[in-house]
C-alpha cells in the first residue's frame, strides 16, 4: 500500500523487501534476526470468516487468542511482542489491556486509543469519512462489517457502545516502546495519551519529526526497536534499560529541528504556562489582557470563515506540550457552533512554513459548542476533558466561555518569527485514501521465487475508479454552523491561548536534523 501513497511517504523502495504487511514489521529483516512475524487477517477481513469488528473488547479477545496460539507453537519461545503503525497500534492498546498471558512487550508506533474522542467524534463533531474510507479498503468474503461510520452519525453522544471503543490503557503493565509525532491528524493525541496512561513503569517514548511510515522503516529505528525486543523477548542483556525514557523532537520550520533530545517525562515538568490574550481590536495575542472589550465576527458559511491573531516573538521561544484556548463566543443567528482552530509558526514576514508536502505544521483543536460541558475532575489546567453526555444549546444573545483542547505540539520560534492562532468554522474533510489506486505486479503463486526463475505474474490494484455502493456510504452530517460567529475578547472576556513555554535546559546536548 505504500505504492499508493505519493512518493511512498518518503520510504525508499529499497527500505522494505515487499514481504511486509502494510504498517507492519518486515520479515526479511526480523526473521534474519531470529524472530517469527505473524500477520493474521482479523475476523471478517480479507479471507477470514465471520463479522468484521472495529476494535473493542470482543475484537481484543480475538487478538488474545492469536497470541496464545503463537506461544504454543514449537518454533516459539513463548514470548510474544506486538509492533506496527496506525491500525496495528490501536490493536495493541486494546489487546494488551486484556493482559494475554504470553504478551511480553508492545511497540505502539502512532495510534489513537479512544475512537470517539480522537477519531470519529473529535470535539463532539461527528466525522465518519475516515472510518468509511477504511471500511472500503477491506474485502470481506460473505461476512458483515460493523457499520461504525453509521454509528458515528447516529450515536453522537458518549454511550456504552463508544466506551467499548476506548482502550483501558491503565490496565497495561508490560514494557512498551511508544513512538509519537505532533503532526499526525489522526493519532497524535492518542499516542501521547497512551504513553502517559500506561500502567507500567517500563515505558519509553520517542517523538520523531517525519511521518509514521518513514520513521518506522528507517534502518536506525528498526535497529532501535530490535534492541527493545531483543531485551524483553529474548532476554538479552544489551543495556536497553539505560535508554532515555523520553527522546523528544521539537519542530523548527525554516530552521533545524531538534531531534532525540533526552527528557525524563512528557509533558515536561519544567513547563511554564503563559496566557496569551486575544485582542480583537488589532488581531494580536498579547501578554496582558486588553482593558476594553471588543469582538471579531465572520460568516460561518462563507469562504473566509475565520479570525486570525498573531504574536511576534521578541526572543527565541520553545512551545512544547498541550495548549488550550479559553474563548468567549456567541452565535447571533443560530443555537450552536462547530469550531476549528490551529496554532502554527510563520516566518518573520508572515509567510507560511509548510512541511515538504506543502501541508501546514499546526497544532489543532475542535469543539462543538453545545458539547462544551467539562468533567471538572478529569480536566487539568492545560487539558479540558469533555464527558460528551450533555447538550447545551445556545440561547439568543448568549455569550458563553468554552475550553478547547489543542493536541500536543513542539515548535521552536526564532526571534522575530510569528505565532499565529486561527479560529474558524469547522469544515468536514473532503480527503480520500488512495489505497488500491497503484497498479503493482506480483508473482501469481506466492510472493517469493529464486532469482532468474520465470514465474507467472499478476497485476493488482489500479482500481481507483471503483467505489462503494452509494446507498451504503456514510457521509458527514451538516455542520452546526449557520450565520455569524462572534469571538469576544478584552474587558470581562478573558479569551486567551494557554501556551506551554519551555525554558532552555542547562548544558543541553542534543542531536539536530532537518526535516
Coordinates of C-alpha atoms in Angstrom, one line a residue:
X1 CA 0.0 0.0 0.0
X2 CA 3.0 2.3 0.3
X3 CA 2.9 2.4 -3.5
X4 CA -0.5 4.1 -3.3
X5 CA 0.9 7.0 -1.3
X6 CA 2.6 9.9 -3.1
X7 CA 6.4 9.4 -3.0
X8 CA 5.8 6.3 -0.8
X9 CA 5.6 8.8 2.1
X10 CA 9.3 9.2 1.9
X11 CA 10.0 5.4 2.4
X12 CA 12.7 4.4 -0.2
X13 CA 11.8 1.5 -2.4
X14 CA 14.8 -0.5 -1.0
X15 CA 13.9 0.2 2.6
X16 CA 11.5 -2.7 2.6
X17 CA 11.5 -6.2 0.9
X18 CA 7.9 -6.2 -0.2
X19 CA 7.2 -9.2 2.2
X20 CA 5.9 -6.9 4.9
X21 CA 2.3 -6.3 5.8
X22 CA 1.4 -2.6 5.3
X23 CA 2.4 -0.7 8.5
X24 CA 4.0 -3.9 10.0
X25 CA 7.5 -5.3 10.5
X26 CA 9.4 -6.5 7.5
X27 CA 10.0 -10.3 7.8
X28 CA 13.2 -10.0 5.6
X29 CA 14.8 -8.2 8.4
X30 CA 13.2 -9.7 11.5
X31 CA 13.4 -13.4 10.5
X32 CA 17.1 -13.0 9.8
X33 CA 17.5 -11.9 13.4
X34 CA 15.7 -14.9 14.9
X35 CA 12.1 -13.7 15.0
X36 CA 8.8 -15.1 13.6
X37 CA 6.4 -12.5 12.1
X38 CA 2.7 -13.4 12.2
X39 CA 0.2 -11.3 10.2
X40 CA -3.3 -12.6 10.9
X41 CA -6.3 -11.3 9.0
X42 CA -8.7 -10.2 11.7
X43 CA -12.2 -11.7 11.9
X44 CA -14.1 -10.8 8.7
X45 CA -11.2 -9.1 6.9
X46 CA -10.0 -10.4 3.5
X47 CA -10.2 -14.2 3.6
X48 CA -11.1 -14.6 7.3
X49 CA -14.6 -15.7 8.1
X50 CA -17.1 -14.0 10.5
X51 CA -18.1 -10.4 11.1
X52 CA -15.6 -7.6 10.9
X53 CA -15.3 -5.6 14.1
X54 CA -13.9 -2.1 14.8
X55 CA -11.7 -2.8 17.8
X56 CA -13.4 -3.0 21.2
X57 CA -13.5 -5.8 23.9
X58 CA -14.6 -8.7 21.7
X59 CA -12.1 -7.9 18.9
X60 CA -9.3 -7.7 21.5
X61 CA -10.2 -11.2 22.8
X62 CA -9.6 -12.5 19.2
X63 CA -6.1 -10.9 19.4
X64 CA -5.5 -12.7 22.7
X65 CA -6.4 -16.0 21.2
X66 CA -3.9 -15.4 18.4
X67 CA -1.1 -14.5 20.9
X68 CA -1.7 -17.6 23.0
X69 CA -1.7 -19.8 19.8
X70 CA 1.6 -18.3 18.8
X71 CA 3.1 -19.0 22.2
X72 CA 2.0 -22.7 21.9
X73 CA 3.9 -23.3 18.7
X74 CA 7.0 -25.4 18.7
X75 CA 9.0 -22.7 17.0
X76 CA 8.1 -20.1 19.7
X77 CA 10.0 -19.4 22.9
X78 CA 6.5 -18.3 24.3
X79 CA 7.5 -14.7 24.4
X80 CA 5.2 -12.7 22.1
X81 CA 5.5 -9.0 21.2
X82 CA 3.4 -6.7 19.0
X83 CA 4.6 -4.0 16.6
X84 CA 3.2 -1.7 13.9
X85 CA 1.7 1.6 12.9
X86 CA -1.8 3.0 13.0
X87 CA -4.4 0.2 13.0
X88 CA -1.7 -2.1 14.3
X89 CA -1.0 0.3 17.1
X90 CA -4.7 0.7 18.0
X91 CA -5.0 -3.1 18.2
X92 CA -2.0 -3.2 20.6
X93 CA -3.7 -0.8 23.0
X94 CA -6.9 -2.9 23.1
X95 CA -5.3 -6.4 23.1
X96 CA -2.6 -5.5 25.7
X97 CA -5.3 -4.2 28.0
X98 CA -6.8 -7.7 28.2
X99 CA -3.5 -9.0 29.6
X100 CA -2.9 -12.1 27.5
X101 CA -0.5 -14.3 29.4
X102 CA 2.2 -14.6 26.8
X103 CA 2.2 -11.0 25.5
X104 CA 5.6 -9.7 26.9
X105 CA 6.1 -6.3 25.2
X106 CA 4.5 -3.9 22.8
X107 CA 5.7 -1.2 20.5
X108 CA 2.8 1.2 19.6
X109 CA 4.0 3.4 16.7
X110 CA 1.4 6.1 16.4
X111 CA -2.3 5.2 17.0
X112 CA -5.3 6.6 18.8
X113 CA -6.7 4.9 21.9
X114 CA -10.2 6.4 22.1
X115 CA -12.1 6.1 18.9
X116 CA -14.9 8.5 19.8
X117 CA -12.8 11.4 21.2
X118 CA -9.8 11.1 18.9
X119 CA -11.2 9.9 15.6
X120 CA -14.9 9.5 15.0
X121 CA -16.3 12.4 17.0
X122 CA -13.4 14.6 18.0
X123 CA -14.6 17.7 19.9
X124 CA -18.2 16.3 19.7
X125 CA -18.3 16.8 15.9
X126 CA -19.3 13.6 14.0
X127 CA -16.8 12.8 11.3
X128 CA -17.4 9.4 9.6
X129 CA -15.3 10.0 6.5
X130 CA -12.1 8.2 7.6
X131 CA -13.8 5.1 9.0
X132 CA -15.9 5.0 5.9
X133 CA -12.8 5.1 3.6
X134 CA -11.0 2.5 5.7
X135 CA -14.0 0.2 5.5
X136 CA -14.0 0.4 1.8
X137 CA -10.4 -1.0 1.7
X138 CA -11.3 -4.3 3.2
X139 CA -12.9 -7.1 1.2
X140 CA -15.0 -9.4 3.4
X141 CA -16.0 -12.7 1.9
X142 CA -19.5 -13.4 3.0
X143 CA -19.3 -11.7 6.4
X144 CA -20.8 -8.5 7.6
X145 CA -18.8 -5.4 8.7
X146 CA -19.6 -3.4 11.8
X147 CA -21.1 -0.2 10.4
X148 CA -19.1 2.2 12.6
X149 CA -19.4 5.2 10.2
X150 CA -23.2 4.9 10.7
X151 CA -22.8 4.7 14.4
X152 CA -20.8 7.9 14.4
X153 CA -23.7 9.8 12.8
X154 CA -26.5 8.1 14.7
X155 CA -25.0 7.8 18.2
X156 CA -23.4 11.2 18.6
X157 CA -23.2 11.2 22.4
X158 CA -21.0 9.1 24.6
X159 CA -22.6 5.8 25.5
X160 CA -21.8 2.1 26.3
X161 CA -21.0 1.5 22.6
X162 CA -18.4 4.2 22.5
X163 CA -17.0 3.3 25.9
X164 CA -16.2 -0.1 24.4
X165 CA -14.1 1.7 21.7
X166 CA -11.8 3.3 24.3
X167 CA -8.9 1.2 25.4
X168 CA -8.2 0.7 29.1
X169 CA -4.6 1.8 28.8
X170 CA -4.1 1.8 32.6
X171 CA -4.5 -2.0 32.6
X172 CA -1.4 -2.5 30.5
X173 CA 1.5 -3.5 32.8
X174 CA 4.1 -4.8 30.3
X175 CA 7.1 -3.0 28.8
X176 CA 6.2 -0.5 26.0
X177 CA 8.2 1.4 23.4
X178 CA 5.9 4.2 22.2
X179 CA 6.6 6.4 19.2
X180 CA 4.7 9.6 18.5
X181 CA 4.6 12.7 16.4
X182 CA 2.9 16.1 16.6
X183 CA 1.6 16.2 13.0
X184 CA -0.5 13.1 12.6
X185 CA -4.1 14.4 12.3
X186 CA -5.5 11.1 13.5
X187 CA -3.0 9.6 16.0
X188 CA -1.1 12.4 17.7
X189 CA -3.3 12.8 20.8
X190 CA -3.9 9.1 21.3
X191 CA -0.2 8.1 21.2
X192 CA 0.8 10.7 23.7
X193 CA -2.2 9.9 25.9
X194 CA -1.5 6.2 25.6
X195 CA 2.1 6.7 26.8
X196 CA 1.1 8.8 29.7
X197 CA -1.7 6.4 30.9
X198 CA 0.3 3.1 30.7
X199 CA 0.2 1.2 33.9
X200 CA 3.8 0.1 33.6
X201 CA 6.9 1.9 34.7
X202 CA 8.9 0.2 32.0
X203 CA 7.8 2.6 29.2
X204 CA 9.8 4.7 26.7
X205 CA 8.6 7.5 24.4
X206 CA 10.3 8.7 21.2
X207 CA 8.9 11.7 19.3
X208 CA 10.0 11.9 15.7
X209 CA 9.9 14.8 13.2
X210 CA 8.9 13.0 10.0
X211 CA 5.8 10.7 9.5
X212 CA 4.9 7.3 10.9
X213 CA 5.7 5.1 7.9
X214 CA 9.0 6.8 7.1
X215 CA 10.1 6.6 10.7
X216 CA 9.0 3.0 11.2
X217 CA 11.1 1.8 8.2
X218 CA 14.2 4.0 8.8
X219 CA 17.1 1.5 9.4
X220 CA 18.4 3.1 12.6
X221 CA 14.9 3.0 14.1
X222 CA 14.4 -0.6 13.1
X223 CA 17.7 -1.4 14.9
X224 CA 16.5 0.5 18.0
X225 CA 13.2 -1.4 18.1
X226 CA 15.2 -4.7 17.8
X227 CA 17.2 -3.7 20.9
X228 CA 13.9 -3.3 22.8
X229 CA 12.6 -6.7 21.6
X230 CA 15.9 -8.5 22.0
X231 CA 15.9 -7.4 25.6
X232 CA 12.4 -8.4 26.5
X233 CA 11.6 -11.2 24.1
X234 CA 15.0 -12.9 24.0
X235 CA 16.3 -11.9 27.5
X236 CA 19.5 -10.3 26.0
X237 CA 21.3 -8.0 28.4
X238 CA 22.0 -5.2 26.0
X239 CA 21.6 -2.2 28.2
X240 CA 18.2 -1.2 26.9
X241 CA 17.1 -0.1 30.4
X242 CA 19.6 2.8 30.1
X243 CA 17.7 4.2 27.1
X244 CA 16.4 7.7 27.9
X245 CA 12.8 7.4 29.0
X246 CA 11.8 10.2 26.6
X247 CA 13.5 11.3 23.4
X248 CA 11.9 14.4 22.1
X249 CA 11.8 16.3 18.8
X250 CA 10.9 20.0 18.6
X251 CA 9.9 21.2 15.1
X252 CA 11.6 24.3 13.7
X253 CA 10.2 25.0 10.3
X254 CA 12.7 27.1 8.3
X255 CA 15.5 26.0 10.6
X256 CA 16.9 22.8 12.1
X257 CA 14.6 20.5 14.1
X258 CA 15.7 19.3 17.4
X259 CA 15.8 15.5 17.4
X260 CA 16.2 13.0 20.2
X261 CA 16.6 15.5 23.0
X262 CA 16.7 13.5 26.2
X263 CA 14.0 14.1 28.7
X264 CA 12.5 12.2 31.7
X265 CA 8.8 12.8 31.2
X266 CA 6.1 14.2 28.9
X267 CA 4.7 16.8 29.4
X268 CA 7.9 18.4 30.6
X269 CA 8.0 19.1 34.3
X270 CA 9.7 22.4 33.7
X271 CA 6.8 23.8 31.6
X272 CA 5.9 27.4 32.3
X273 CA 2.3 28.1 31.2
X274 CA 1.7 31.5 29.8
X275 CA -1.6 33.2 28.9
X276 CA -1.6 34.9 25.5
X277 CA -4.7 37.1 25.4
X278 CA -6.7 37.7 22.2
X279 CA -7.2 41.3 21.2
X280 CA -9.9 41.7 18.7
X281 CA -9.1 45.4 18.2
X282 CA -5.8 44.7 16.4
X283 CA -5.9 40.9 15.9
X284 CA -2.9 40.3 18.1
X285 CA -2.0 38.0 21.0
X286 CA -0.5 39.8 24.0
X287 CA 0.8 39.1 27.4
X288 CA -1.7 41.3 29.3
X289 CA -5.5 41.3 28.9
X290 CA -6.9 44.2 26.9
X291 CA -8.8 46.7 29.0
X292 CA -11.5 47.4 26.5
X293 CA -14.0 44.7 25.3
X294 CA -14.1 44.1 21.6
X295 CA -15.2 41.3 19.2
X296 CA -14.5 39.7 15.9
X297 CA -17.1 38.1 13.7
X298 CA -17.2 36.1 10.5
X299 CA -19.7 34.4 8.3
X300 CA -19.5 30.7 9.3
X301 CA -20.8 29.6 5.9
X302 CA -18.6 31.9 3.9
X303 CA -15.3 31.4 2.2
X304 CA -13.2 33.4 4.8
X305 CA -14.9 31.9 7.8
X306 CA -12.2 32.5 10.4
X307 CA -10.4 35.1 12.5
X308 CA -6.6 35.3 12.9
X309 CA -4.5 36.5 15.9
X310 CA -0.7 36.9 15.8
X311 CA 2.2 37.5 18.2
X312 CA 5.8 38.3 17.1
X313 CA 8.4 36.6 19.3
X314 CA 10.8 39.0 21.0
X315 CA 13.2 36.2 21.8
X316 CA 13.9 32.6 20.9
X317 CA 11.0 30.6 22.3
X318 CA 10.1 26.9 22.6
X319 CA 6.4 25.9 22.9
X320 CA 6.1 22.1 23.6
X321 CA 3.2 20.2 25.2
X322 CA -0.5 20.7 25.4
X323 CA -2.2 24.0 24.7
X324 CA -5.7 25.2 25.5
X325 CA -7.8 28.0 24.1
X326 CA -10.2 29.7 26.6
X327 CA -12.7 31.5 24.4
X328 CA -15.8 33.6 24.8
X329 CA -18.2 33.1 21.8
X330 CA -21.7 33.8 20.6
X331 CA -23.8 32.8 17.6
X332 CA -26.4 35.5 16.9
X333 CA -28.0 33.6 14.1
X334 CA -28.0 30.0 15.5
X335 CA -28.1 27.9 18.6
X336 CA -24.8 26.1 18.1
X337 CA -21.3 26.4 16.6
X338 CA -18.7 23.9 15.3
X339 CA -15.3 25.5 15.9
X340 CA -11.9 24.5 14.5
X341 CA -8.6 26.2 15.5
X342 CA -4.9 25.9 14.7
X343 CA -1.7 27.2 16.1
X344 CA 1.3 27.5 13.7
X345 CA 4.5 29.3 13.1
X346 CA 5.0 31.9 10.4
X347 CA 8.2 33.5 9.1
X348 CA 9.3 37.0 10.1
X349 CA 7.5 38.4 7.0
X350 CA 4.3 36.4 7.8
X351 CA 4.7 33.7 5.2
X352 CA 3.5 30.1 5.9
X353 CA 6.2 27.5 6.7
X354 CA 4.7 24.2 5.5
X355 CA 6.3 20.8 5.5
X356 CA 7.8 19.2 2.4
X357 CA 4.4 18.1 1.1
X358 CA 3.0 21.6 1.4
X359 CA 0.8 20.9 4.4
X360 CA 0.8 23.3 7.3
X361 CA 2.7 22.3 10.5
X362 CA 0.0 23.1 13.0
X363 CA -1.5 22.1 16.4
X364 CA -5.2 21.8 16.1
X365 CA -8.4 21.8 18.2
X366 CA -12.1 21.1 17.6
X367 CA -15.3 21.7 19.6
X368 CA -19.0 21.7 19.1
X369 CA -20.1 24.4 21.5
X370 CA -23.2 22.6 22.6
X371 CA -20.9 19.8 23.9
X372 CA -18.8 22.2 25.9
X373 CA -19.6 20.9 29.4
X374 CA -16.4 19.8 31.2
X375 CA -15.6 16.9 33.5
X376 CA -14.1 19.0 36.3
X377 CA -12.4 16.0 37.9
X378 CA -10.6 14.8 34.8
X379 CA -9.8 18.3 33.3
X380 CA -6.5 19.9 34.1
X381 CA -5.1 23.4 33.7
X382 CA -4.0 22.6 30.1
X383 CA -6.2 19.7 29.1
X384 CA -10.0 20.1 29.1
X385 CA -11.9 16.7 29.3
X386 CA -15.4 16.5 28.0
X387 CA -17.9 13.8 29.0
X388 CA -19.9 14.3 25.8
X389 CA -23.1 13.3 27.6
X390 CA -24.9 16.6 27.8
X391 CA -26.0 19.0 25.1
X392 CA -26.2 22.7 25.9
X393 CA -27.7 24.8 23.1
X394 CA -27.0 28.5 22.9
X395 CA -29.8 30.9 23.8
X396 CA -30.5 34.0 21.8
X397 CA -27.8 36.6 22.5
X398 CA -26.0 34.3 24.9
X399 CA -22.2 34.7 25.2
X400 CA -20.5 31.6 26.7
X401 CA -17.0 30.6 27.6
X402 CA -15.5 27.4 26.1
X403 CA -12.4 25.5 26.7
X404 CA -10.9 24.0 23.6
X405 CA -8.1 21.4 24.0
X406 CA -5.3 21.6 21.4
X407 CA -3.4 18.4 20.5
X408 CA 0.3 18.2 21.6
X409 CA 2.9 20.2 19.6
X410 CA 6.6 21.1 19.8
X411 CA 7.5 24.3 18.0
X412 CA 10.7 26.4 18.2
X413 CA 10.5 30.1 17.3
X414 CA 13.4 32.3 16.5
X415 CA 13.4 35.9 17.5
X416 CA 11.1 37.8 15.1
X417 CA 9.1 34.8 13.9
X418 CA 5.3 34.8 14.4
X419 CA 2.9 32.6 16.3
X420 CA -0.5 32.5 14.6
X421 CA -3.8 31.4 16.1
X422 CA -6.6 30.8 13.7
X423 CA -10.2 30.4 15.0
X424 CA -12.9 29.5 12.5
X425 CA -15.8 27.4 11.4
X426 CA -15.3 23.6 11.1
X427 CA -15.4 22.2 7.6
X428 CA -15.8 18.5 7.0
X429 CA -12.8 16.7 5.4
X430 CA -13.0 16.1 1.7
X431 CA -9.9 13.9 1.5
X432 CA -9.7 10.3 0.2
X433 CA -7.5 7.4 0.9
X434 CA -5.8 6.3 -2.4
X435 CA -5.3 2.7 -1.3
X436 CA -5.7 0.3 -4.2
X437 CA -5.0 3.0 -6.8
X438 CA -1.5 1.9 -7.7
X439 CA -1.1 -1.0 -10.1
X440 CA 1.7 -3.4 -8.9
X441 CA 2.9 -6.7 -10.3
X442 CA 3.4 -9.7 -8.0
X443 CA 4.1 -13.4 -8.6
X444 CA 0.7 -15.2 -9.2
X445 CA 1.7 -18.2 -6.9
X446 CA 3.3 -16.9 -3.7
X447 CA 5.5 -13.9 -3.1
X448 CA 9.0 -15.2 -3.4
X449 CA 10.9 -17.1 -6.1
X450 CA 14.5 -17.9 -6.9
X451 CA 16.4 -15.2 -8.9
X452 CA 16.3 -15.9 -12.6
X453 CA 13.2 -18.1 -12.4
X454 CA 10.5 -17.5 -14.9
X455 CA 7.2 -17.2 -13.0
X456 CA 3.7 -16.1 -14.0
X457 CA 3.0 -12.6 -12.8
X458 CA -0.3 -11.0 -11.7
X459 CA -1.3 -7.3 -11.7
X460 CA -3.0 -6.0 -8.6
X461 CA -4.6 -2.6 -7.8
X462 CA -5.4 0.2 -10.2
X463 CA -9.0 0.3 -9.1
X464 CA -9.2 4.0 -8.2
X465 CA -12.4 4.3 -10.3
X466 CA -14.2 1.7 -8.2
X467 CA -16.5 3.0 -5.4
X468 CA -18.7 1.6 -2.7
X469 CA -22.5 1.3 -3.1
X470 CA -23.7 4.9 -2.7
X471 CA -26.7 3.6 -0.7
X472 CA -24.3 2.2 1.9
X473 CA -21.8 5.1 2.0
X474 CA -22.0 7.3 5.1
X475 CA -21.1 11.0 4.8
X476 CA -20.7 13.7 7.3
X477 CA -23.9 15.3 8.5
X478 CA -24.4 19.0 8.0
X479 CA -22.4 21.1 10.5
X480 CA -24.0 23.1 13.3
X481 CA -22.7 26.3 11.6
X482 CA -25.2 28.9 10.4
X483 CA -24.8 32.7 10.1
X484 CA -22.3 34.7 12.2
X485 CA -19.8 33.5 14.7
X486 CA -18.6 36.2 17.2
X487 CA -15.4 36.0 19.3
X488 CA -15.3 38.2 22.3
X489 CA -12.1 39.5 24.0
X490 CA -10.9 42.2 26.3
X491 CA -12.6 43.6 29.4
X492 CA -14.7 41.0 31.1
X493 CA -14.0 38.5 28.3
X494 CA -10.6 37.0 29.1
X495 CA -10.2 35.0 25.9
X496 CA -6.6 33.6 25.8
X497 CA -4.3 30.9 24.5
X498 CA -2.6 28.9 27.3
X499 CA 0.9 28.2 25.8
X500 CA 3.4 25.7 27.3
X501 CA 6.7 27.7 27.3
X502 CA 9.8 25.6 27.8
X503 CA 12.9 27.2 29.4
X504 CA 16.2 26.1 28.0
X505 CA 18.0 23.2 29.6
X506 CA 21.4 23.8 31.0
X507 CA 24.3 22.1 29.3
X508 CA 21.9 20.6 26.8
X509 CA 23.3 18.1 24.4
X510 CA 21.0 17.0 21.5
X511 CA 21.1 15.6 18.0
X512 CA 19.7 18.0 15.4
X513 CA 18.4 17.2 12.0
X514 CA 16.4 19.0 9.3
X515 CA 13.2 17.6 8.1

